[in-house]
C-alpha atoms as a PDB file:
ATOM      1  CA  UNK A   1       0.000   0.000   0.000  1.00  0.00           C
ATOM      2  CA  UNK A   2       1.394   3.360  -1.003  1.00  0.00           C
ATOM      3  CA  UNK A   3       1.557   6.044   1.699  1.00  0.00           C
ATOM      4  CA  UNK A   4       0.806   9.661   0.936  1.00  0.00           C
ATOM      5  CA  UNK A   5       1.375  12.814   2.925  1.00  0.00           C
ATOM      6  CA  UNK A   6      -1.414  15.181   3.783  1.00  0.00           C
ATOM      7  CA  UNK A   7      -1.086  18.613   2.225  1.00  0.00           C
ATOM      8  CA  UNK A   8       0.229  21.240   4.613  1.00  0.00           C
ATOM      9  CA  UNK A   9      -1.718  24.482   4.546  1.00  0.00           C
ATOM     10  CA  UNK A  10       0.225  27.731   4.511  1.00  0.00           C
ATOM     11  CA  UNK A  11      -2.621  29.826   5.939  1.00  0.00           C
ATOM     12  CA  UNK A  12      -1.401  32.345   8.530  1.00  0.00           C
ATOM     13  CA  UNK A  13      -4.159  31.118  10.867  1.00  0.00           C
ATOM     14  CA  UNK A  14      -2.602  27.643  11.222  1.00  0.00           C
ATOM     15  CA  UNK A  15       0.316  28.729  13.407  1.00  0.00           C
ATOM     16  CA  UNK A  16      -1.308  31.364  15.614  1.00  0.00           C
ATOM     17  CA  UNK A  17      -2.933  31.284  19.023  1.00  0.00           C
ATOM     18  CA  UNK A  18      -6.751  31.389  19.189  1.00  0.00           C
ATOM     19  CA  UNK A  19      -7.977  34.980  19.201  1.00  0.00           C
ATOM     20  CA  UNK A  20      -5.044  36.306  17.138  1.00  0.00           C
ATOM     21  CA  UNK A  21      -6.048  39.297  15.038  1.00  0.00           C
ATOM     22  CA  UNK A  22      -4.773  38.603  11.532  1.00  0.00           C
ATOM     23  CA  UNK A  23      -6.605  39.769   8.419  1.00  0.00           C
ATOM     24  CA  UNK A  24      -7.332  36.933   5.984  1.00  0.00           C
ATOM     25  CA  UNK A  25      -8.710  38.054   2.654  1.00  0.00           C
ATOM     26  CA  UNK A  26      -8.293  40.510  -0.178  1.00  0.00           C
ATOM     27  CA  UNK A  27      -7.457  44.127   0.680  1.00  0.00           C
ATOM     28  CA  UNK A  28      -9.937  46.137  -1.395  1.00  0.00           C
ATOM     29  CA  UNK A  29      -9.028  49.687  -0.390  1.00  0.00           C
ATOM     30  CA  UNK A  30      -6.038  51.591   0.933  1.00  0.00           C
ATOM     31  CA  UNK A  31      -7.644  52.846   4.162  1.00  0.00           C
ATOM     32  CA  UNK A  32     -10.737  51.653   6.032  1.00  0.00           C
ATOM     33  CA  UNK A  33     -13.836  53.823   5.716  1.00  0.00           C
ATOM     34  CA  UNK A  34     -15.362  54.347   9.150  1.00  0.00           C
ATOM     35  CA  UNK A  35     -18.919  55.624   9.471  1.00  0.00           C
ATOM     36  CA  UNK A  36     -20.890  56.242  12.624  1.00  0.00           C
ATOM     37  CA  UNK A  37     -24.648  56.610  12.721  1.00  0.00           C
ATOM     38  CA  UNK A  38     -26.405  57.811  15.860  1.00  0.00           C
ATOM     39  CA  UNK A  39     -30.161  57.892  16.142  1.00  0.00           C
ATOM     40  CA  UNK A  40     -33.141  57.805  18.451  1.00  0.00           C
ATOM     41  CA  UNK A  41     -36.824  58.659  18.058  1.00  0.00           C
ATOM     42  CA  UNK A  42     -35.999  62.377  17.782  1.00  0.00           C
ATOM     43  CA  UNK A  43     -32.828  62.593  15.659  1.00  0.00           C
ATOM     44  CA  UNK A  44     -30.469  60.955  13.167  1.00  0.00           C
ATOM     45  CA  UNK A  45     -26.809  61.876  12.595  1.00  0.00           C
ATOM     46  CA  UNK A  46     -24.268  60.257  10.278  1.00  0.00           C
ATOM     47  CA  UNK A  47     -20.520  60.879  10.422  1.00  0.00           C
ATOM     48  CA  UNK A  48     -17.596  59.682   8.318  1.00  0.00           C
ATOM     49  CA  UNK A  49     -14.496  59.588  10.512  1.00  0.00           C
ATOM     50  CA  UNK A  50     -10.845  59.103   9.636  1.00  0.00           C
ATOM     51  CA  UNK A  51      -9.818  57.501  12.962  1.00  0.00           C
ATOM     52  CA  UNK A  52     -11.559  54.872  15.069  1.00  0.00           C
ATOM     53  CA  UNK A  53     -10.819  56.820  18.297  1.00  0.00           C
ATOM     54  CA  UNK A  54     -13.121  59.596  17.076  1.00  0.00           C
ATOM     55  CA  UNK A  55     -16.012  57.113  17.004  1.00  0.00           C
ATOM     56  CA  UNK A  56     -15.712  56.493  20.720  1.00  0.00           C
ATOM     57  CA  UNK A  57     -15.358  60.212  21.464  1.00  0.00           C
ATOM     58  CA  UNK A  58     -18.749  60.723  19.751  1.00  0.00           C
ATOM     59  CA  UNK A  59     -20.428  57.674  21.348  1.00  0.00           C
ATOM     60  CA  UNK A  60     -23.691  58.665  23.029  1.00  0.00           C
ATOM     61  CA  UNK A  61     -25.212  56.019  25.294  1.00  0.00           C
ATOM     62  CA  UNK A  62     -28.602  57.783  25.173  1.00  0.00           C
ATOM     63  CA  UNK A  63     -28.862  56.977  21.460  1.00  0.00           C
ATOM     64  CA  UNK A  64     -28.358  53.945  19.247  1.00  0.00           C
ATOM     65  CA  UNK A  65     -24.783  53.909  17.898  1.00  0.00           C
ATOM     66  CA  UNK A  66     -24.028  52.159  14.618  1.00  0.00           C
ATOM     67  CA  UNK A  67     -20.391  51.731  13.578  1.00  0.00           C
ATOM     68  CA  UNK A  68     -19.822  50.702   9.968  1.00  0.00           C
ATOM     69  CA  UNK A  69     -16.302  49.768   8.836  1.00  0.00           C
ATOM     70  CA  UNK A  70     -15.585  49.075   5.168  1.00  0.00           C
ATOM     71  CA  UNK A  71     -12.162  47.503   4.649  1.00  0.00           C
ATOM     72  CA  UNK A  72     -10.928  45.489   7.607  1.00  0.00           C
ATOM     73  CA  UNK A  73      -7.333  44.925   6.554  1.00  0.00           C
ATOM     74  CA  UNK A  74      -6.149  47.239   9.370  1.00  0.00           C
ATOM     75  CA  UNK A  75      -6.179  44.889  12.376  1.00  0.00           C
ATOM     76  CA  UNK A  76      -5.541  47.807  14.762  1.00  0.00           C
ATOM     77  CA  UNK A  77      -8.960  49.286  13.943  1.00  0.00           C
ATOM     78  CA  UNK A  78     -10.697  46.002  14.783  1.00  0.00           C
ATOM     79  CA  UNK A  79      -8.586  45.586  17.912  1.00  0.00           C
ATOM     80  CA  UNK A  80      -9.549  49.088  19.125  1.00  0.00           C
ATOM     81  CA  UNK A  81     -13.257  48.432  18.526  1.00  0.00           C
ATOM     82  CA  UNK A  82     -12.933  45.173  20.455  1.00  0.00           C
ATOM     83  CA  UNK A  83     -11.261  46.860  23.422  1.00  0.00           C
ATOM     84  CA  UNK A  84     -13.731  49.745  23.569  1.00  0.00           C
ATOM     85  CA  UNK A  85     -16.820  47.516  23.306  1.00  0.00           C
ATOM     86  CA  UNK A  86     -15.432  44.550  25.269  1.00  0.00           C
ATOM     87  CA  UNK A  87     -15.801  42.128  22.346  1.00  0.00           C
ATOM     88  CA  UNK A  88     -14.510  38.565  22.541  1.00  0.00           C
ATOM     89  CA  UNK A  89     -11.119  38.045  20.803  1.00  0.00           C
ATOM     90  CA  UNK A  90     -12.412  34.886  19.072  1.00  0.00           C
ATOM     91  CA  UNK A  91     -15.228  36.925  17.527  1.00  0.00           C
ATOM     92  CA  UNK A  92     -12.747  39.561  16.343  1.00  0.00           C
ATOM     93  CA  UNK A  93     -10.588  36.820  14.831  1.00  0.00           C
ATOM     94  CA  UNK A  94     -13.625  35.540  12.886  1.00  0.00           C
ATOM     95  CA  UNK A  95     -14.480  39.051  11.668  1.00  0.00           C
ATOM     96  CA  UNK A  96     -10.975  39.418  10.218  1.00  0.00           C
ATOM     97  CA  UNK A  97     -11.136  36.032   8.473  1.00  0.00           C
ATOM     98  CA  UNK A  98     -13.248  36.876   5.422  1.00  0.00           C
ATOM     99  CA  UNK A  99     -13.610  33.218   4.416  1.00  0.00           C
ATOM    100  CA  UNK A 100     -16.159  32.462   7.169  1.00  0.00           C
ATOM    101  CA  UNK A 101     -19.338  30.588   6.353  1.00  0.00           C
ATOM    102  CA  UNK A 102     -22.670  32.149   7.360  1.00  0.00           C
ATOM    103  CA  UNK A 103     -23.332  31.641  11.059  1.00  0.00           C
ATOM    104  CA  UNK A 104     -24.861  33.141  14.175  1.00  0.00           C
ATOM    105  CA  UNK A 105     -23.128  32.923  17.570  1.00  0.00           C
ATOM    106  CA  UNK A 106     -23.436  34.515  20.994  1.00  0.00           C
ATOM    107  CA  UNK A 107     -20.291  35.854  22.699  1.00  0.00           C
ATOM    108  CA  UNK A 108     -20.588  37.422  26.163  1.00  0.00           C
ATOM    109  CA  UNK A 109     -23.997  38.964  25.531  1.00  0.00           C
ATOM    110  CA  UNK A 110     -23.245  40.051  21.945  1.00  0.00           C
ATOM    111  CA  UNK A 111     -24.935  38.436  18.976  1.00  0.00           C
ATOM    112  CA  UNK A 112     -22.469  37.856  16.126  1.00  0.00           C
ATOM    113  CA  UNK A 113     -23.774  37.289  12.587  1.00  0.00           C
ATOM    114  CA  UNK A 114     -21.797  36.337   9.502  1.00  0.00           C
ATOM    115  CA  UNK A 115     -23.558  36.498   6.149  1.00  0.00           C
ATOM    116  CA  UNK A 116     -22.470  36.494   2.517  1.00  0.00           C
ATOM    117  CA  UNK A 117     -23.395  39.462   0.322  1.00  0.00           C
ATOM    118  CA  UNK A 118     -23.816  38.392  -3.284  1.00  0.00           C
ATOM    119  CA  UNK A 119     -23.438  40.862  -6.142  1.00  0.00           C
ATOM    120  CA  UNK A 120     -23.739  40.543  -9.877  1.00  0.00           C
ATOM    121  CA  UNK A 121     -21.357  42.569 -12.078  1.00  0.00           C
ATOM    122  CA  UNK A 122     -23.107  43.127 -15.408  1.00  0.00           C
ATOM    123  CA  UNK A 123     -19.989  44.424 -17.157  1.00  0.00           C
ATOM    124  CA  UNK A 124     -17.885  41.362 -16.350  1.00  0.00           C
ATOM    125  CA  UNK A 125     -20.856  38.940 -16.237  1.00  0.00           C
ATOM    126  CA  UNK A 126     -19.740  37.456 -12.918  1.00  0.00           C
ATOM    127  CA  UNK A 127     -21.271  36.959  -9.507  1.00  0.00           C
ATOM    128  CA  UNK A 128     -19.130  37.712  -6.472  1.00  0.00           C
ATOM    129  CA  UNK A 129     -19.634  37.367  -2.755  1.00  0.00           C
ATOM    130  CA  UNK A 130     -18.064  39.002   0.241  1.00  0.00           C
ATOM    131  CA  UNK A 131     -18.368  38.525   3.955  1.00  0.00           C
ATOM    132  CA  UNK A 132     -20.692  40.741   5.963  1.00  0.00           C
ATOM    133  CA  UNK A 133     -20.239  40.615   9.748  1.00  0.00           C
ATOM    134  CA  UNK A 134     -22.510  42.256  12.302  1.00  0.00           C
ATOM    135  CA  UNK A 135     -22.181  42.430  16.082  1.00  0.00           C
ATOM    136  CA  UNK A 136     -25.369  43.271  17.952  1.00  0.00           C
ATOM    137  CA  UNK A 137     -25.655  44.376  21.573  1.00  0.00           C
ATOM    138  CA  UNK A 138     -27.038  47.077  23.856  1.00  0.00           C
ATOM    139  CA  UNK A 139     -27.330  50.481  22.085  1.00  0.00           C
ATOM    140  CA  UNK A 140     -24.581  49.763  19.515  1.00  0.00           C
ATOM    141  CA  UNK A 141     -24.078  48.060  16.153  1.00  0.00           C
ATOM    142  CA  UNK A 142     -20.796  47.202  14.513  1.00  0.00           C
ATOM    143  CA  UNK A 143     -20.938  46.299  10.819  1.00  0.00           C
ATOM    144  CA  UNK A 144     -18.431  45.436   8.183  1.00  0.00           C
ATOM    145  CA  UNK A 145     -19.197  46.019   4.493  1.00  0.00           C
ATOM    146  CA  UNK A 146     -22.867  46.882   4.855  1.00  0.00           C
ATOM    147  CA  UNK A 147     -24.656  48.539   1.944  1.00  0.00           C
ATOM    148  CA  UNK A 148     -26.802  51.630   2.570  1.00  0.00           C
ATOM    149  CA  UNK A 149     -29.949  49.796   1.465  1.00  0.00           C
ATOM    150  CA  UNK A 150     -29.285  47.097   4.055  1.00  0.00           C
ATOM    151  CA  UNK A 151     -28.623  49.739   6.716  1.00  0.00           C
ATOM    152  CA  UNK A 152     -32.055  51.278   6.197  1.00  0.00           C
ATOM    153  CA  UNK A 153     -33.698  47.852   6.441  1.00  0.00           C
ATOM    154  CA  UNK A 154     -31.738  46.816   9.541  1.00  0.00           C
ATOM    155  CA  UNK A 155     -32.645  50.034  11.367  1.00  0.00           C
ATOM    156  CA  UNK A 156     -36.255  48.897  11.387  1.00  0.00           C
ATOM    157  CA  UNK A 157     -35.449  45.872  13.547  1.00  0.00           C
ATOM    158  CA  UNK A 158     -37.072  46.229  17.009  1.00  0.00           C
ATOM    159  CA  UNK A 159     -33.993  45.549  19.150  1.00  0.00           C
ATOM    160  CA  UNK A 160     -31.093  47.498  20.601  1.00  0.00           C
ATOM    161  CA  UNK A 161     -27.797  46.457  19.033  1.00  0.00           C
ATOM    162  CA  UNK A 162     -24.009  46.632  19.124  1.00  0.00           C
END
């Protein structure tokens, strides 16, 4: 009987400790785009910020706070969000690994959703998909790669989110 060796994967995730923050995926932009939306029954404000620290300076616990980050290749941004909102390192690791399958998990009182957004490019006649991650908790939402149409739909949900 002939013996064969198993293929050895060269993924950066194979040799790291659980909870390590390493981006796995295609970098699609030079710098992350960080948006913050604050709203309640009386008002709605949207901000585009160039640094993640400015999000937490603007955080208002009397309103719903929605943080949208497009382009997660900067692990420091995700790490800062995790520290400020007390998010589980394993969840942050999953957010940075853009090859996740759709799932729903609970981490320390936060609901974590991973979905696939599917898009059709008419010019190239191809269908593509990308990961969409959402963390839901009390008075805050954290999204990655969420379209504006989806934002308007998600705001109608009757819960308070992270």
